[in-house]
PDB file of C-alpha atoms in Angstrom:
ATOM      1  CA  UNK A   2      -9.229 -41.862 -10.792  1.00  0.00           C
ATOM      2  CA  UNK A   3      -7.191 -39.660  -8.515  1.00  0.00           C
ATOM      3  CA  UNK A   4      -5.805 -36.147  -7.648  1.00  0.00           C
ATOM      4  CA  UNK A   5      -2.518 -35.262  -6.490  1.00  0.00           C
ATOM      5  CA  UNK A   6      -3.609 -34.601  -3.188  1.00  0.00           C
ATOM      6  CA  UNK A   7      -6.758 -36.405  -2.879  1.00  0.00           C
ATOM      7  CA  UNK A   8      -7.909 -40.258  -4.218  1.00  0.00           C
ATOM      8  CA  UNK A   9     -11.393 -40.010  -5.255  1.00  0.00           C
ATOM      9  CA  UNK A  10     -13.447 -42.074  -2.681  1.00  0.00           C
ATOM     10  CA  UNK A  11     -15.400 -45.221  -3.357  1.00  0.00           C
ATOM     11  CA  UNK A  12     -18.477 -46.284  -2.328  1.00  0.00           C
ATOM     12  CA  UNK A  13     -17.514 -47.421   1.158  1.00  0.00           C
ATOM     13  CA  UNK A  14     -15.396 -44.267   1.666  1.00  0.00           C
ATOM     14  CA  UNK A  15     -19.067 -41.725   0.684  1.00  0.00           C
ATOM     15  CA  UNK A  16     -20.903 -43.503   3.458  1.00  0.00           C
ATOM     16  CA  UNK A  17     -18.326 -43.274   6.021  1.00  0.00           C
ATOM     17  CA  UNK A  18     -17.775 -39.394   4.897  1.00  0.00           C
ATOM     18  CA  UNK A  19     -21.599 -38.965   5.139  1.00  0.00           C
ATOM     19  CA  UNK A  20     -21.696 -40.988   8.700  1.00  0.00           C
ATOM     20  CA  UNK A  21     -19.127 -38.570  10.133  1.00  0.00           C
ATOM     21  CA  UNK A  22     -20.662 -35.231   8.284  1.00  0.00           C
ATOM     22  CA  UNK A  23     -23.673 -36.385  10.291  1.00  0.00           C
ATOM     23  CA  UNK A  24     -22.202 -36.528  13.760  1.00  0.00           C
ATOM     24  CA  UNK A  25     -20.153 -33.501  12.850  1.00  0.00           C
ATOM     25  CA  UNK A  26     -23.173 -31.418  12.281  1.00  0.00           C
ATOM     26  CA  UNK A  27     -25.385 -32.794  15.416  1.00  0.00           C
ATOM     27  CA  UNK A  28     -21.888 -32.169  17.871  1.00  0.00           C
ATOM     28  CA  UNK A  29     -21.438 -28.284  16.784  1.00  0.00           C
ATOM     29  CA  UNK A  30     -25.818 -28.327  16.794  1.00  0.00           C
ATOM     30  CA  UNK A  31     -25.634 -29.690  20.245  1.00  0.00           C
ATOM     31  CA  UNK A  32     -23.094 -27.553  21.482  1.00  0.00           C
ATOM     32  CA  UNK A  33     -25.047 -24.491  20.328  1.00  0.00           C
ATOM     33  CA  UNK A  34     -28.219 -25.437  21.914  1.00  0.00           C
ATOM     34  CA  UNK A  35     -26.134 -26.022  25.004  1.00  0.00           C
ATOM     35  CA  UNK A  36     -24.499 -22.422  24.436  1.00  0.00           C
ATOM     36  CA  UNK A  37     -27.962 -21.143  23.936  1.00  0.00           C
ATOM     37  CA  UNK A  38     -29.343 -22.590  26.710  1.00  0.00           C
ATOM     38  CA  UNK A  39     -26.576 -21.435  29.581  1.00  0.00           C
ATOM     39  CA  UNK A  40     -27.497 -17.945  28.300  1.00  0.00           C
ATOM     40  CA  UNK A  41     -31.113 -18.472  28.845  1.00  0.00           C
ATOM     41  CA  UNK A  42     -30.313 -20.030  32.074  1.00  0.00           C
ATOM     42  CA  UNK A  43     -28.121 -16.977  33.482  1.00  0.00           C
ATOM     43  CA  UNK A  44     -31.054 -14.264  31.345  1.00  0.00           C
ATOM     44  CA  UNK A  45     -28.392 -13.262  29.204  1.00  0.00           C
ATOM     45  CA  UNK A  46     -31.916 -12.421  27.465  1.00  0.00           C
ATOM     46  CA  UNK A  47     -33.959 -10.720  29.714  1.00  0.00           C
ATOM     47  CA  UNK A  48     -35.628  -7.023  28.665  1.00  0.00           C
ATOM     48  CA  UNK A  49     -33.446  -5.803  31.011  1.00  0.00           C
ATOM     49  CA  UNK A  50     -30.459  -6.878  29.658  1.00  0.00           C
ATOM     50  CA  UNK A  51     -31.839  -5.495  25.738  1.00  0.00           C
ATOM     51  CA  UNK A  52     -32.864  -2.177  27.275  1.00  0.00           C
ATOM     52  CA  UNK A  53     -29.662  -0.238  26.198  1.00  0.00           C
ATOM     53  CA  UNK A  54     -30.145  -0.523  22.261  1.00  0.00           C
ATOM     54  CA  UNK A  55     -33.078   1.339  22.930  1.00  0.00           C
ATOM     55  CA  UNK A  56     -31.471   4.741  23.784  1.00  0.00           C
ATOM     56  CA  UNK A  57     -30.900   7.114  21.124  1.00  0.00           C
ATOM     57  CA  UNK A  58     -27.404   7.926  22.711  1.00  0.00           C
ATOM     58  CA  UNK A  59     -26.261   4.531  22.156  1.00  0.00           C
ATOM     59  CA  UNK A  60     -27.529   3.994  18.642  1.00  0.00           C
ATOM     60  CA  UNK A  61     -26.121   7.458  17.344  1.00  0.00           C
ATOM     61  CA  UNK A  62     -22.393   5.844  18.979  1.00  0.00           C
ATOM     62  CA  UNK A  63     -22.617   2.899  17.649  1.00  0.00           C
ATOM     63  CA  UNK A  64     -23.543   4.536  14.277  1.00  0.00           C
ATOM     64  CA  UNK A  65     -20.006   6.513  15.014  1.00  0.00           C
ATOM     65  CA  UNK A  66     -18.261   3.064  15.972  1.00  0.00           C
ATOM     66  CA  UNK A  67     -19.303   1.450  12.753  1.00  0.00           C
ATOM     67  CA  UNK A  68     -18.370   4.640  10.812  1.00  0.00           C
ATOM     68  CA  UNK A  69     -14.963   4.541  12.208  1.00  0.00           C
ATOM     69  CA  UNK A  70     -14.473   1.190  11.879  1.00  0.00           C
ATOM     70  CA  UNK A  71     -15.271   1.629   7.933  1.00  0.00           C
ATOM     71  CA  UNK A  72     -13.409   4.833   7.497  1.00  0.00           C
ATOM     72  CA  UNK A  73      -9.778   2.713   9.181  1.00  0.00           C
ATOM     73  CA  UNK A  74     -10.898   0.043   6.587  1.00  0.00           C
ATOM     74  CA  UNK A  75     -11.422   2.538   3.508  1.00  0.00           C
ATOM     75  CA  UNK A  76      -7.985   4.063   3.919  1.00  0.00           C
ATOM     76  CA  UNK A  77      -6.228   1.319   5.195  1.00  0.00           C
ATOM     77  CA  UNK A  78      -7.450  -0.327   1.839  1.00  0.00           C
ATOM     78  CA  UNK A  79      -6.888   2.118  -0.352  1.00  0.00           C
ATOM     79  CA  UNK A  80      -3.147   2.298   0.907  1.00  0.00           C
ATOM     80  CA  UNK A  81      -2.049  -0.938   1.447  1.00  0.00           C
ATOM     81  CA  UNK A  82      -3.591  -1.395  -2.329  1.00  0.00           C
ATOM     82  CA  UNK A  83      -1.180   0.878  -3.177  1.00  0.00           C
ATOM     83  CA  UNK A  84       1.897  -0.297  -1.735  1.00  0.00           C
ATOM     84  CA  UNK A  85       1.163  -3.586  -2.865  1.00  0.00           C
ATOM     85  CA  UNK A  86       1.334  -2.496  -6.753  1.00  0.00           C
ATOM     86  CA  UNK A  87       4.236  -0.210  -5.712  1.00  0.00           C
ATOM     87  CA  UNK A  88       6.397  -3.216  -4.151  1.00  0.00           C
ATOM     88  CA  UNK A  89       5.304  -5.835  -6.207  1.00  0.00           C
ATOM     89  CA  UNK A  90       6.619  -3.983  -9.402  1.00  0.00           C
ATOM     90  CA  UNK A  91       9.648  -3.527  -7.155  1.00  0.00           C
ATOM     91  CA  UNK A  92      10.219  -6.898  -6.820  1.00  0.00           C
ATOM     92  CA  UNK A  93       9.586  -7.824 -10.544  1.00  0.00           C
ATOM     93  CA  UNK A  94      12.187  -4.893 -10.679  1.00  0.00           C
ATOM     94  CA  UNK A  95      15.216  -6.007 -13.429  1.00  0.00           C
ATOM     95  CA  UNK A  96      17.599  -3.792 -10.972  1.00  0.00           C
ATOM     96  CA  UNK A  97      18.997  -5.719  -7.868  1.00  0.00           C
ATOM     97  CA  UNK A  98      19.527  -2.523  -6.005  1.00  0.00           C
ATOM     98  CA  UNK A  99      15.347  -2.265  -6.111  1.00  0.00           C
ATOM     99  CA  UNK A 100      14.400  -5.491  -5.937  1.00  0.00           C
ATOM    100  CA  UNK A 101      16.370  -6.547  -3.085  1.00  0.00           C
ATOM    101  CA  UNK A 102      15.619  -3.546  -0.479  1.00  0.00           C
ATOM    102  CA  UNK A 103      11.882  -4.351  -1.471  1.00  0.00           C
ATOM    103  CA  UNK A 104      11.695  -7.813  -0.819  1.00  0.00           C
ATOM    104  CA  UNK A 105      13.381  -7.087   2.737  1.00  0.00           C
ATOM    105  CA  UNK A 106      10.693  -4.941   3.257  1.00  0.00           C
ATOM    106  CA  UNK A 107       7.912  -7.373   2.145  1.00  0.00           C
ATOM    107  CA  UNK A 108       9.030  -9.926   4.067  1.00  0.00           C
ATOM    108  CA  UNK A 109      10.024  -7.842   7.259  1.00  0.00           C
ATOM    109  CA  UNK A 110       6.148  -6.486   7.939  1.00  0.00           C
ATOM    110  CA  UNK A 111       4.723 -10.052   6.959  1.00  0.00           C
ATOM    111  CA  UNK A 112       6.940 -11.279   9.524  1.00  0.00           C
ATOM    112  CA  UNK A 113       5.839  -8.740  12.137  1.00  0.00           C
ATOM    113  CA  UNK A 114       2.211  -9.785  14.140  1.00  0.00           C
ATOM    114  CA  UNK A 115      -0.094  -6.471  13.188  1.00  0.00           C
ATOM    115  CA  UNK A 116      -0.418  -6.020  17.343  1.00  0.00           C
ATOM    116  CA  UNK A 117       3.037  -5.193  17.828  1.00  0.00           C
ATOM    117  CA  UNK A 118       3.181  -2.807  14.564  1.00  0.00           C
ATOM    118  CA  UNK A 119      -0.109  -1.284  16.174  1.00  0.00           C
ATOM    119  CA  UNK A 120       1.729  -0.676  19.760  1.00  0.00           C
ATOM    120  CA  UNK A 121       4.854   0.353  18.313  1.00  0.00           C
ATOM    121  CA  UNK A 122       3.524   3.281  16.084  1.00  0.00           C
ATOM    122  CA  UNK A 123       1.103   3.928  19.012  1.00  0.00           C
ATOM    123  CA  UNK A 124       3.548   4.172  22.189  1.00  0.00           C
ATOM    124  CA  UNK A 125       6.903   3.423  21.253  1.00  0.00           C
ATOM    125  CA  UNK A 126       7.182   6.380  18.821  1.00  0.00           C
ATOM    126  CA  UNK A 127       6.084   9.161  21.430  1.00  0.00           C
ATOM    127  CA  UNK A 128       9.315   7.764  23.100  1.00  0.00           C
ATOM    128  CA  UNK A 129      11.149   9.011  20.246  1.00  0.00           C
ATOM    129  CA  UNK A 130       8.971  12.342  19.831  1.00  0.00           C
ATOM    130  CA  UNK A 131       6.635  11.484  17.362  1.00  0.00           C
ATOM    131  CA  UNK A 132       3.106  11.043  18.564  1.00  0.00           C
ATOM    132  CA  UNK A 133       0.311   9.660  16.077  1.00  0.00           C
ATOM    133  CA  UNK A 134      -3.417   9.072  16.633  1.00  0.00           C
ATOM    134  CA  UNK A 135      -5.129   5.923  17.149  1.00  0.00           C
ATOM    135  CA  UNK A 136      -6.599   6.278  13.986  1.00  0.00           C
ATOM    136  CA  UNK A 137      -3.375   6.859  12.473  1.00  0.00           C
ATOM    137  CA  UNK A 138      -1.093   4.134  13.777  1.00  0.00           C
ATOM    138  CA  UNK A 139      -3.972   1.289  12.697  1.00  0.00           C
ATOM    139  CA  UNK A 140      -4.446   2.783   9.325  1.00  0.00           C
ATOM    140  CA  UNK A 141      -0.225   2.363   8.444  1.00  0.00           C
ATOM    141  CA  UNK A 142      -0.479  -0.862  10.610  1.00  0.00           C
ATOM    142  CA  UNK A 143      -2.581  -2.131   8.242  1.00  0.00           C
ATOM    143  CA  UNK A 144      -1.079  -0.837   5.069  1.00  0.00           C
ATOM    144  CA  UNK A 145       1.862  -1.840   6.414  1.00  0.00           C
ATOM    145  CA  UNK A 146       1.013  -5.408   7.092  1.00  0.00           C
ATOM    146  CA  UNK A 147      -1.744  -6.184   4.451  1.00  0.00           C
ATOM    147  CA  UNK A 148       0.188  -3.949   1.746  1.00  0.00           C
ATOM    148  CA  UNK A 149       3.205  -6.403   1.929  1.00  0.00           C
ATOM    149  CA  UNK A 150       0.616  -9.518   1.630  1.00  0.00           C
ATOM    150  CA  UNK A 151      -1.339  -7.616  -1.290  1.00  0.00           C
ATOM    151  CA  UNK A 152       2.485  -7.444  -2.735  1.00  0.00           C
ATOM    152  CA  UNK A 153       3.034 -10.868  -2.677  1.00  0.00           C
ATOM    153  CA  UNK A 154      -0.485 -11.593  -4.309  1.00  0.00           C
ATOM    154  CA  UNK A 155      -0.185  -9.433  -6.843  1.00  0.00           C
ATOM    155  CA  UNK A 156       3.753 -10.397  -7.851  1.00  0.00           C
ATOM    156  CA  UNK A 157       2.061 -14.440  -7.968  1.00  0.00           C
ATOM    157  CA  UNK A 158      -0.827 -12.626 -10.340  1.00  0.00           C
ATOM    158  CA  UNK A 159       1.682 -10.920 -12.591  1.00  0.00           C
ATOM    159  CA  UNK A 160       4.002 -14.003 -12.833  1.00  0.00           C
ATOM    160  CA  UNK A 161       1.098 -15.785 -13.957  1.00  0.00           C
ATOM    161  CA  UNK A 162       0.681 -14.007 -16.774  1.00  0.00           C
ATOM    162  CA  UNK A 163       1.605 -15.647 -20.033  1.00  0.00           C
ATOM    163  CA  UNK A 164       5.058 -14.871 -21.126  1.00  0.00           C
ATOM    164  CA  UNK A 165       3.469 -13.372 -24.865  1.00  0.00           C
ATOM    165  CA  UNK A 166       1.915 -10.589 -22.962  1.00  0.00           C
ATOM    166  CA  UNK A 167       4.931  -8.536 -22.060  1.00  0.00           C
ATOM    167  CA  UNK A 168       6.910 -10.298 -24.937  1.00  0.00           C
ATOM    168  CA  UNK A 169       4.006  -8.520 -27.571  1.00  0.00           C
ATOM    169  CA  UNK A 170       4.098  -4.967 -25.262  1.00  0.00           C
ATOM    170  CA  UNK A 171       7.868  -4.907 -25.249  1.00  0.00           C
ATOM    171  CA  UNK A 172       7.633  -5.411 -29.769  1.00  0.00           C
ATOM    172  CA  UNK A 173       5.313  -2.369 -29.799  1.00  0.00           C
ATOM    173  CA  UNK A 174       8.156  -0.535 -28.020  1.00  0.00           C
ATOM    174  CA  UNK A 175       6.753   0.111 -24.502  1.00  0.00           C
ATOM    175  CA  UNK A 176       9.101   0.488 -22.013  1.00  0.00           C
ATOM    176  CA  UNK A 177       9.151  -1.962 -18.900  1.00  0.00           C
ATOM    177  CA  UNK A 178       7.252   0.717 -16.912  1.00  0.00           C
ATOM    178  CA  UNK A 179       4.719   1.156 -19.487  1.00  0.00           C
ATOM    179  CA  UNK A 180       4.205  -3.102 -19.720  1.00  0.00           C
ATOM    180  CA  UNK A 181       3.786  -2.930 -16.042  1.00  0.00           C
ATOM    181  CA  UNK A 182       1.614  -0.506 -15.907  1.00  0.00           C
ATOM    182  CA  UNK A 183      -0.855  -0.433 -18.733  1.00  0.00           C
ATOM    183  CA  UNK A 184      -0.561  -4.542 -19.270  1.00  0.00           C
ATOM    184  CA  UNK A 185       0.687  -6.690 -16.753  1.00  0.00           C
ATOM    185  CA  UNK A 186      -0.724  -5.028 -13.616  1.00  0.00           C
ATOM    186  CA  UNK A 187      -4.326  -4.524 -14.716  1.00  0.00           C
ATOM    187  CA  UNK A 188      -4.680  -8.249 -16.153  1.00  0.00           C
ATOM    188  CA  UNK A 189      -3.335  -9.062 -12.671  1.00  0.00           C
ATOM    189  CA  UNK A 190      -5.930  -7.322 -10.515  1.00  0.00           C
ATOM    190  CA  UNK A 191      -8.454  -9.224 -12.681  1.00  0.00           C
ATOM    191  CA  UNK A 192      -7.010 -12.595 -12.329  1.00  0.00           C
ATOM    192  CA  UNK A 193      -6.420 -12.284  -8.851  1.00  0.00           C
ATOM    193  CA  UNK A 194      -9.612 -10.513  -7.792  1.00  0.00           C
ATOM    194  CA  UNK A 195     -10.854 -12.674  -5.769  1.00  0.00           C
ATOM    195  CA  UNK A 196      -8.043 -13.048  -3.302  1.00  0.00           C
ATOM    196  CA  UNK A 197      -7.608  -9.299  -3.301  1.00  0.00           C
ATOM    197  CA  UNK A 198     -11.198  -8.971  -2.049  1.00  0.00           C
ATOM    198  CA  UNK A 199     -10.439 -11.746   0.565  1.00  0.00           C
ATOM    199  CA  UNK A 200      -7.362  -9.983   1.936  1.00  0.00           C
ATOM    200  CA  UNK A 201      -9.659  -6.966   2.369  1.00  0.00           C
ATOM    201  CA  UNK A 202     -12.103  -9.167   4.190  1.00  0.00           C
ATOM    202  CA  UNK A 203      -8.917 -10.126   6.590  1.00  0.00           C
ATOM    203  CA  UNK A 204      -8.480  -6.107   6.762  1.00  0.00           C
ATOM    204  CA  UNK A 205     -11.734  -4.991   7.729  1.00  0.00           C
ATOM    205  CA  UNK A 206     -11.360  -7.868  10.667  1.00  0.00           C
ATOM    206  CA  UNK A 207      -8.246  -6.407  11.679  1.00  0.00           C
ATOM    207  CA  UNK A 208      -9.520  -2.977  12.551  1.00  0.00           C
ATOM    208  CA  UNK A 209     -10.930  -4.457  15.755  1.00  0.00           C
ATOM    209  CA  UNK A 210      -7.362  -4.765  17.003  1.00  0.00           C
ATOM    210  CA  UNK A 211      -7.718  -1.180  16.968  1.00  0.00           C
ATOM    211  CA  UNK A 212      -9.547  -1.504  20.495  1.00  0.00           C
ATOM    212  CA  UNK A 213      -5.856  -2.225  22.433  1.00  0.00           C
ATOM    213  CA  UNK A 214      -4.636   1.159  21.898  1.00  0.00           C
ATOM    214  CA  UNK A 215      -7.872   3.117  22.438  1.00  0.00           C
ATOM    215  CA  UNK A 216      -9.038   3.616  19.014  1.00  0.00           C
ATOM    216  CA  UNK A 217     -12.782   4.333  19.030  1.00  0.00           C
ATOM    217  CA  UNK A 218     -14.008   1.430  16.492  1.00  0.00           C
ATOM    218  CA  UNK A 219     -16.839  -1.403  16.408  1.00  0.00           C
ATOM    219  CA  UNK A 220     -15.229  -3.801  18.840  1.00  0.00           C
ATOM    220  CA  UNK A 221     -13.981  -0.888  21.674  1.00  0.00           C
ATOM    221  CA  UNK A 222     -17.329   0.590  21.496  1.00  0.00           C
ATOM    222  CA  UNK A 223     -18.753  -2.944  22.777  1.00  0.00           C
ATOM    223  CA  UNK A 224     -16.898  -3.475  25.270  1.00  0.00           C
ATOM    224  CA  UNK A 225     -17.491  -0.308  26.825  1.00  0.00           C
ATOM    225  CA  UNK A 226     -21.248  -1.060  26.683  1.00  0.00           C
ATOM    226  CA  UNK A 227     -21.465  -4.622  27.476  1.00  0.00           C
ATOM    227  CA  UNK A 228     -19.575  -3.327  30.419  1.00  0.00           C
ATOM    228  CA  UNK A 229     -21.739  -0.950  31.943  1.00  0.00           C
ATOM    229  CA  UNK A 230     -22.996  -2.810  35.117  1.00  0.00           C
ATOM    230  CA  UNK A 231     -24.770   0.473  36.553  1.00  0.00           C
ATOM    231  CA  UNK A 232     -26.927   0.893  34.123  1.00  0.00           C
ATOM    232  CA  UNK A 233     -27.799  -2.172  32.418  1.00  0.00           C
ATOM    233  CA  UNK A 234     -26.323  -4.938  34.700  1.00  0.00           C
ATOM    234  CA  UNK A 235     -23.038  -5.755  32.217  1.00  0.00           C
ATOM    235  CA  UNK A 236     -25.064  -7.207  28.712  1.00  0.00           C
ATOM    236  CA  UNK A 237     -21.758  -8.236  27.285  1.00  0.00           C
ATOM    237  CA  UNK A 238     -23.373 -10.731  25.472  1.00  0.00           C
ATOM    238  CA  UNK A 239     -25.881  -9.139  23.825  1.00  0.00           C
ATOM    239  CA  UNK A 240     -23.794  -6.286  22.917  1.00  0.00           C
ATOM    240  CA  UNK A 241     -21.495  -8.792  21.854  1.00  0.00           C
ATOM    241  CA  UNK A 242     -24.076 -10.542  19.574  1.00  0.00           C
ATOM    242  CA  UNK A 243     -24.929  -7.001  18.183  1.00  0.00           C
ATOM    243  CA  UNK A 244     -21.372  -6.378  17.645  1.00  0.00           C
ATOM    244  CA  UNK A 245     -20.403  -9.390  15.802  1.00  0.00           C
ATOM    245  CA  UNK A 246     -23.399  -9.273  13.152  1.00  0.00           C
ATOM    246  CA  UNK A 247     -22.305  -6.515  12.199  1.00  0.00           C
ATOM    247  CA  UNK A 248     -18.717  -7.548  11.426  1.00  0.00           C
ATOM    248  CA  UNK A 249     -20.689 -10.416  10.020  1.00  0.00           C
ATOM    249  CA  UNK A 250     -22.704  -8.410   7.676  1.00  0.00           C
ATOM    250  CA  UNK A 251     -19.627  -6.014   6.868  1.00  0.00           C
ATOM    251  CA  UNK A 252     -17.731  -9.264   5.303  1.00  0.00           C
ATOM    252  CA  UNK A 253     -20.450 -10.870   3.541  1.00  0.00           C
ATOM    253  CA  UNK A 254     -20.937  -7.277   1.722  1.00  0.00           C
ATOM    254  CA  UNK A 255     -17.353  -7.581   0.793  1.00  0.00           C
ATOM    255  CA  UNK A 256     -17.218 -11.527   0.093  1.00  0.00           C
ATOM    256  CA  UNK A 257     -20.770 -10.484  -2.344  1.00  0.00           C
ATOM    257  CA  UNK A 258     -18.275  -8.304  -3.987  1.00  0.00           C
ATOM    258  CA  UNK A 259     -15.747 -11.158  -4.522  1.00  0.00           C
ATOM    259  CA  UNK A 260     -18.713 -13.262  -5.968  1.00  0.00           C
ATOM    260  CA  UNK A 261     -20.324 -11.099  -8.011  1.00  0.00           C
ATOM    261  CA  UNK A 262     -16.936  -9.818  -9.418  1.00  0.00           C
ATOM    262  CA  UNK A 263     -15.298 -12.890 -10.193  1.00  0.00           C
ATOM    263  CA  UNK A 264     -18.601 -14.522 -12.563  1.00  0.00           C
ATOM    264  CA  UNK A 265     -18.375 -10.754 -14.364  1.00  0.00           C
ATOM    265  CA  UNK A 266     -15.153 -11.550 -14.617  1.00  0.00           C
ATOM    266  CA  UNK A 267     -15.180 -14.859 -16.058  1.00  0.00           C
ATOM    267  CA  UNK A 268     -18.349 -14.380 -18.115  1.00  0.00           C
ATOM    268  CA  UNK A 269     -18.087 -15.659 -21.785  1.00  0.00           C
ATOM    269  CA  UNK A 270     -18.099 -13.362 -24.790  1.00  0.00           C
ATOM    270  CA  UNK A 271     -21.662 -12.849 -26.638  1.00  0.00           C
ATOM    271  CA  UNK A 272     -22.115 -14.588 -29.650  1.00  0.00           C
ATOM    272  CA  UNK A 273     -24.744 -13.499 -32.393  1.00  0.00           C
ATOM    273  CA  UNK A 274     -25.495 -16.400 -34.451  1.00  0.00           C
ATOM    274  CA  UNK A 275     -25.703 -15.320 -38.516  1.00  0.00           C
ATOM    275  CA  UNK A 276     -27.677 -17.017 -41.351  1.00  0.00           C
ATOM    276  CA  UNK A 277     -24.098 -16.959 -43.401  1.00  0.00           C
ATOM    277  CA  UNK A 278     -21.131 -17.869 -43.083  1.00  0.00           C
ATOM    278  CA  UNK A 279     -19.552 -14.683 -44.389  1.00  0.00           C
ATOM    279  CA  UNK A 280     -16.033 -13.402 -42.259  1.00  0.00           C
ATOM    280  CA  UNK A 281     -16.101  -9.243 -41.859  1.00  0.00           C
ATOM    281  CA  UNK A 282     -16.420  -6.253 -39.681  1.00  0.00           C
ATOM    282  CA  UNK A 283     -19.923  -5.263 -37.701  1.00  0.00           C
ATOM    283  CA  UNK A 284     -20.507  -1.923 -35.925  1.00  0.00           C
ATOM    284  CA  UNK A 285     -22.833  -2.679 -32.928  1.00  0.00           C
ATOM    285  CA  UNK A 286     -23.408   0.395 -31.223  1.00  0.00           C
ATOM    286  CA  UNK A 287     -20.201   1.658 -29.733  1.00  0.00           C
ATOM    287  CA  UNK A 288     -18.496  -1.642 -29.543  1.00  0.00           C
ATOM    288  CA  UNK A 289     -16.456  -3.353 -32.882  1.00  0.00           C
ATOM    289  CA  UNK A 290     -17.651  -6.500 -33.402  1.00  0.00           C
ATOM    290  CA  UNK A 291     -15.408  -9.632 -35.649  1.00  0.00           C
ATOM    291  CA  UNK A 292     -17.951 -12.155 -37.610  1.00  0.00           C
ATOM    292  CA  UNK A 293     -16.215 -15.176 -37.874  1.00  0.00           C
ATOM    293  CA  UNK A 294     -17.951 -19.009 -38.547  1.00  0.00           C
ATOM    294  CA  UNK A 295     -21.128 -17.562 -39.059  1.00  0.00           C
ATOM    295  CA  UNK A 296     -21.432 -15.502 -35.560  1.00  0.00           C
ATOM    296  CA  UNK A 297     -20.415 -12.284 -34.213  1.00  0.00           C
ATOM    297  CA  UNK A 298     -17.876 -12.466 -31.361  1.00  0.00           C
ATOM    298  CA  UNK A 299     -18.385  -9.102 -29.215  1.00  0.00           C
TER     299      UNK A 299
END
């Protein structure tokens, strides 16, 4: 039995996958320990490289680090959401002259690395006379660059679809806006859920690029810290460690989501077993229930 990309193995094939998951696990455990124990050998660990998390000061900024961090990620998301549905109808568009000028600009800020979008709405427009904030040249960065990936996910969603659902909208007389709107596009979202919530995860990570054109956020605020050799003799590492469990935490909130979304979404319809086998209409509550083979489908 076989796959198209894979050939199920056989029994000499599982031990020799085992054998090598077993010296793949002890190399990256081994080079851990060794990690771990360089840093205990240069007291990476010492009290008096821990002693700046205990200063109020420091706590309430990186309490302001993390809360920038989110607030880049909340818009960000919210917009690049948005111009992903926007351009992703565009390029389902029937019309050439909208479908065309929006896949140029799909592909054109996929194409472009989200550093160089970053410094360009950062210090090349003040060349031209427009100056933005830090805060606001990540936040279109990132709609800018996740938006036309969102697009592309959510046009792969919608073309998914079966056919009959815009064939049955279109012979109640909707008009292709209306089919977009109210049937394809909210069927999509559903279907493609998950990969929505993992582009966001990618988002949230790419606020820390933030840090290369001064933008006060998670990763900025550790380096300034971890840097402080007058104080508390440079604890980059620490500060480091602090620094990534919180991006840590921050995407397995977000990956939860996914999870927890996705099993809602696929969970099967509630069925209410009857002593008959009688076919009809049941009001439960608010919801308008269809008896048919002896249950009630909800």
């Amino acid at each position: 039995m076989s796959m198209v990309l894979f050939d199920v193995p056989g029994p000499k094939a599982r031990i020799r996958h085992k054998i090598m998951a077993v010296i793949g696990i002890a190399a990256v455990a081994a080079a851990l320990v060794y990690v771990v124990m360089r840093f205990v050998v240069t007291d990476q660990f010492t009290s008096r490289r821990l002693d700046w998390i205990n200063y109020k000061q420091i706590q309430l900024s990186l309490v302001e680090a993390i809360a920038n961090t989110l607030s880049a990620f909340a818009v960000g998301a919210v917009l690049a959401l948005v111009f992903g549905a926007i351009f992703a109808a565009a390029r389902l568009s029937d019309h050439a002259w909208v479908r065309a000028p929006a896949a140029v600009i799909v592909e054109v800020f996929r194409a472009i690395p989200l550093v160089i979008m970053m410094f360009f709405f950062y210090y090349g427009l003040p060349v031209a006379g427009v100056k933005l904030s830090a805060f606001t040249a990540v936040v279109i960065s990132l709609m800018l660059y996740n938006g036309s990936v969102l697009a592309e996910i959510f046009r792969a969603g919608i073309n998914s679809l079966p056919k009959g659902q815009s064939e049955a909208a279109y012979a109640l007389g909707m008009r292709k806006t209306q089919v977009m709107t109210f049937v394809l596009l909210p069927q999509a979202l559903r279907a493609m859920l998950p990969t929505i919530i993992s582009q966001l995860v990618v988002l949230l990570k790419d606020t820390a690029l933030g840090f290369l054109i001064t933008f006060e956020e998670l990763l900025r605020w550790g380096t300034r810290i971890g840097g402080d050799a007058v104080n508390f003799g440079r604890p980059m590492i620490s500060v480091m460690i602090v620094v990534a469990l919180v991006y840590i935490g921050l995407c397995l909130l977000l990956t939860w989501l996914a999870t927890y979304l996705e099993k809602r979404n696929r969970r099967n319809k509630k069925v209410i077993k009857l002593d008959n086998d009688d076919a009809g209409q049941v009001q439960l509550g608010n919801a308008s229930t269809s008896v048919v083979g002896g249950g009630i489908t909800v």
